[in-house]
Every structure is written in C-alpha cells, then in structure tokens.
CSV table of C-alpha atoms in Angstrom, one decimal:
chain,number,residue,atom,x,y,z
A,1,MET,CA,123.2,43.8,-116.0
A,2,LEU,CA,120.9,46.8,-115.7
A,3,VAL,CA,117.1,46.2,-115.3
A,4,ALA,CA,114.0,48.3,-114.7
A,5,ARG,CA,111.6,46.2,-112.6
A,6,GLY,CA,107.9,46.4,-112.0
A,7,ILE,CA,104.8,44.6,-110.8
A,8,ILE,CA,101.5,44.3,-112.6
A,9,GLU,CA,99.0,46.7,-111.0
A,10,GLN,CA,95.3,46.6,-112.0
A,11,ARG,CA,96.3,44.5,-115.0
A,12,GLN,CA,98.8,47.2,-116.1
A,13,ALA,CA,102.6,46.9,-116.4
A,14,ILE,CA,103.9,50.1,-114.8
A,15,LEU,CA,107.6,51.2,-114.6
A,16,LYS,CA,109.2,54.2,-112.9
A,17,ILE,CA,110.4,56.4,-115.6
A,18,GLY,CA,111.8,59.9,-115.9
A,19,PHE,CA,112.4,62.4,-118.7
A,20,GLN,CA,113.8,65.8,-119.5
A,21,SER,CA,112.9,68.2,-122.3
A,22,PHE,CA,115.2,68.1,-125.3
A,23,VAL,CA,116.4,71.5,-126.4
A,24,PRO,CA,118.9,71.5,-129.2
A,25,GLU,CA,121.9,73.7,-128.1
A,26,THR,CA,125.4,74.2,-129.2
A,27,TYR,CA,128.3,74.0,-126.8
A,28,GLU,CA,131.8,75.3,-126.9
A,29,VAL,CA,134.2,72.5,-127.4
A,30,SER,CA,136.8,72.3,-124.7
A,31,PRO,CA,139.1,69.6,-123.3
A,32,THR,CA,137.1,69.3,-120.1
A,33,GLN,CA,133.4,69.8,-119.6
A,34,PRO,CA,131.9,70.8,-116.2
A,35,HIS,CA,129.8,68.2,-114.4
A,36,ILE,CA,126.2,69.0,-114.9
A,37,GLU,CA,123.6,67.6,-112.5
A,38,LEU,CA,120.1,67.7,-113.8
A,39,PRO,CA,117.2,66.6,-111.6
A,40,VAL,CA,114.8,64.0,-113.0
A,41,GLN,CA,111.3,63.7,-111.6
A,42,GLU,CA,109.8,60.2,-111.3
A,43,TYR,CA,106.7,59.3,-113.4
A,44,ARG,CA,104.7,56.2,-114.0
A,45,GLY,CA,105.1,54.7,-117.4
A,46,LEU,CA,102.7,52.1,-118.8
A,47,ILE,CA,104.3,49.3,-120.8
A,48,ASP,CA,102.1,48.9,-124.0
A,49,THR,CA,103.3,46.5,-126.6
A,50,GLY,CA,100.3,47.5,-128.7
A,51,ALA,CA,101.4,51.1,-129.0
A,52,GLN,CA,103.7,51.9,-131.9
A,53,ARG,CA,104.9,55.2,-130.3
A,54,SER,CA,105.5,56.5,-126.8
A,55,CYS,CA,103.2,59.1,-125.3
A,56,LEU,CA,103.1,61.6,-122.4
A,57,THR,CA,99.9,62.8,-120.8
A,58,ARG,CA,99.0,66.5,-121.2
A,59,ARG,CA,99.3,67.0,-117.4
A,60,THR,CA,102.9,65.6,-117.5
A,61,ILE,CA,103.8,67.8,-120.5
A,62,ALA,CA,102.5,70.8,-118.6
A,63,ILE,CA,104.4,70.0,-115.4
A,64,GLU,CA,107.7,69.7,-117.4
A,65,SER,CA,106.9,72.7,-119.6
A,66,LEU,CA,107.6,70.8,-122.8
A,67,VAL,CA,107.3,72.8,-126.0
A,68,PRO,CA,105.8,71.1,-129.1
A,69,HIS,CA,107.7,71.0,-132.4
A,70,ALA,CA,104.9,69.8,-134.6
A,71,LYS,CA,101.3,68.6,-134.9
A,72,LYS,CA,100.4,65.4,-136.7
A,73,PRO,CA,97.3,63.3,-137.3
A,74,ILE,CA,97.7,60.1,-135.3
A,75,GLN,CA,95.4,57.0,-135.7
A,76,ASN,CA,94.3,55.1,-132.6
A,77,VAL,CA,91.9,52.1,-132.4
A,78,ASN,CA,88.8,54.2,-133.1
A,79,ASP,CA,89.8,57.1,-135.5
A,80,THR,CA,92.4,59.7,-136.3
A,81,HIS,CA,93.0,62.9,-134.3
A,82,PRO,CA,95.7,65.6,-134.5
A,83,HIS,CA,98.3,65.4,-131.7
A,84,ARG,CA,101.2,67.5,-130.7
A,85,LEU,CA,104.7,66.1,-130.9
A,86,TYR,CA,107.5,66.7,-128.4
A,87,TRP,CA,111.1,65.7,-128.1
A,88,ALA,CA,112.2,64.4,-124.7
A,89,HIS,CA,115.2,62.5,-123.2
A,90,LEU,CA,113.4,59.5,-121.7
A,91,GLY,CA,114.9,57.1,-119.2
A,92,PHE,CA,114.2,54.4,-116.6
A,93,PHE,CA,114.9,54.2,-112.9
A,94,ALA,CA,116.8,50.9,-112.7
A,95,GLU,CA,118.8,48.5,-110.6
A,96,ARG,CA,122.3,47.2,-111.3
A,97,ILE,CA,122.5,43.4,-110.9
A,98,SER,CA,125.8,41.5,-110.6
A,99,ASP,CA,126.4,38.3,-112.5
A,100,ASP,CA,125.6,36.3,-109.3
A,101,GLY,CA,122.2,38.1,-109.1
A,102,GLU,CA,123.0,40.5,-106.3
A,103,GLU,CA,121.5,44.0,-106.4
A,104,GLN,CA,124.3,46.6,-106.6
A,105,GLY,CA,122.3,49.8,-106.3
A,106,ARG,CA,119.7,51.9,-108.1
A,107,THR,CA,120.5,54.3,-110.9
A,108,TYR,CA,118.9,56.3,-113.7
A,109,PHE,CA,119.3,55.0,-117.3
A,110,SER,CA,118.7,57.6,-120.0
A,111,LEU,CA,118.2,56.5,-123.5
A,112,PRO,CA,121.1,57.6,-125.7
A,113,GLU,CA,119.1,59.8,-128.0
A,114,PRO,CA,115.9,61.9,-127.6
A,115,VAL,CA,112.6,60.3,-128.3
A,116,GLU,CA,109.7,61.9,-130.1
A,117,VAL,CA,106.5,61.5,-128.0
A,118,ILE,CA,102.9,62.2,-128.6
A,119,ASP,CA,100.5,64.0,-126.3
A,120,ILE,CA,97.6,62.0,-124.9
A,121,ALA,CA,94.7,62.6,-122.5
A,122,ASN,CA,95.4,62.6,-118.8
A,123,ASN,CA,95.1,59.3,-116.9
A,124,ASN,CA,94.9,58.6,-113.2
A,125,TRP,CA,97.0,55.4,-113.4
A,126,PHE,CA,100.0,56.4,-115.5
A,127,ASP,CA,101.8,59.5,-116.8
A,128,ALA,CA,103.3,58.0,-120.0
A,129,ILE,CA,102.9,55.1,-122.4
A,130,ILE,CA,106.1,53.3,-123.3
A,131,GLY,CA,105.5,52.0,-126.9
A,132,MET,CA,107.3,49.7,-129.3
A,133,ASP,CA,109.5,52.5,-130.5
A,134,ILE,CA,111.4,52.1,-127.2
A,135,LEU,CA,110.5,48.5,-126.2
A,136,GLN,CA,111.9,46.9,-129.4
A,137,ARG,CA,115.5,47.9,-128.3
A,138,TYR,CA,115.4,45.9,-125.0
A,139,GLU,CA,114.4,42.5,-123.6
A,140,LEU,CA,111.1,42.5,-121.8
A,141,ARG,CA,110.2,39.6,-119.6
A,142,PHE,CA,107.0,38.8,-117.6
A,143,GLU,CA,107.1,36.3,-114.7
A,144,GLY,CA,104.3,34.2,-113.4
A,145,ASP,CA,104.1,36.1,-110.0
A,146,GLY,CA,103.1,39.3,-111.8
A,147,SER,CA,106.6,40.9,-111.8
A,148,PHE,CA,108.4,41.9,-114.9
A,149,TYR,CA,111.6,43.5,-116.0
A,150,LEU,CA,113.1,45.4,-118.9
A,151,GLN,CA,116.7,44.5,-119.4
A,152,LEU,CA,118.5,47.7,-120.4
A,153,ALA,CA,122.1,46.7,-120.5
C-alpha cells in the first residue's frame, strides 16, 4: 500500500506534494531510454474537498517558472474572476506500507497524467489546493487523533 500521510494543522489538512511543469515534447522512439532524474521540490498542499479543481499559488507558479496555456473565468464562493490555467505533473511524497503495517520507506508518487491547475492568491499556510479533481481518484481517511492519509495505491 502507498499512502501520503498528514496531520491537521490550524484546522487545515496539509500534505507534502511536489510537481513539475508539463511541457509537451516528442521523443525519438528507441529500444532503451536513458534514465532521467528530475528533482522535485517539496510544497505544502491543502486538502480541500469543497474545491472542484486543484490550484497553485502565484508564488509557487513563479518559483517553478510555469507557463500559462489559457485564461478562464472561474467562480468561487463570492464571484467570478479570470484565472490563468497551467499544466503540471502533480504528485505526493508518500510511504510504502507492507501488508502487516510496517513502513518500507518513502517515495514520490506522481499522478499518471498531467493536471490542469488554476492560479490563486499567495497564502502563508499552503502552496497548493488539492481539489476533488484529484481526490476523487483515491481513498481519503481522517482519524480521531487529527491524522489523515490519502491511499494512493
């Protein structure tokens, strides 16, 4: 089992996430591909079951030099504003857990396809919002002690 764990902080469910810019490229097809190691910086992702789509703060977008591909009016609880849209490979820093419950090490789990994210205002508590576009794919469980986990595989 592969799980991303967190603890409720200031009434917010925060997970360690990472992402990389998605840039469509074509590659030459060959029988063997070289091993590519791409660094992934760690960010704080807020779990938000009320958000339909995932978002990144403008500060995080600038750090990662993401390039927008579109602009779209997005409605929030108050009104509608235009937001820039970006493609990113999003993932979670997670733990491998054996069938008997023993931790077998940490890893990075990247979603299999890129995710379209929306830019949002900067926030001091988190760098991204993980919305239902991603959460609906996995099991999310909250425990009585304030801990929670997202079961990824």
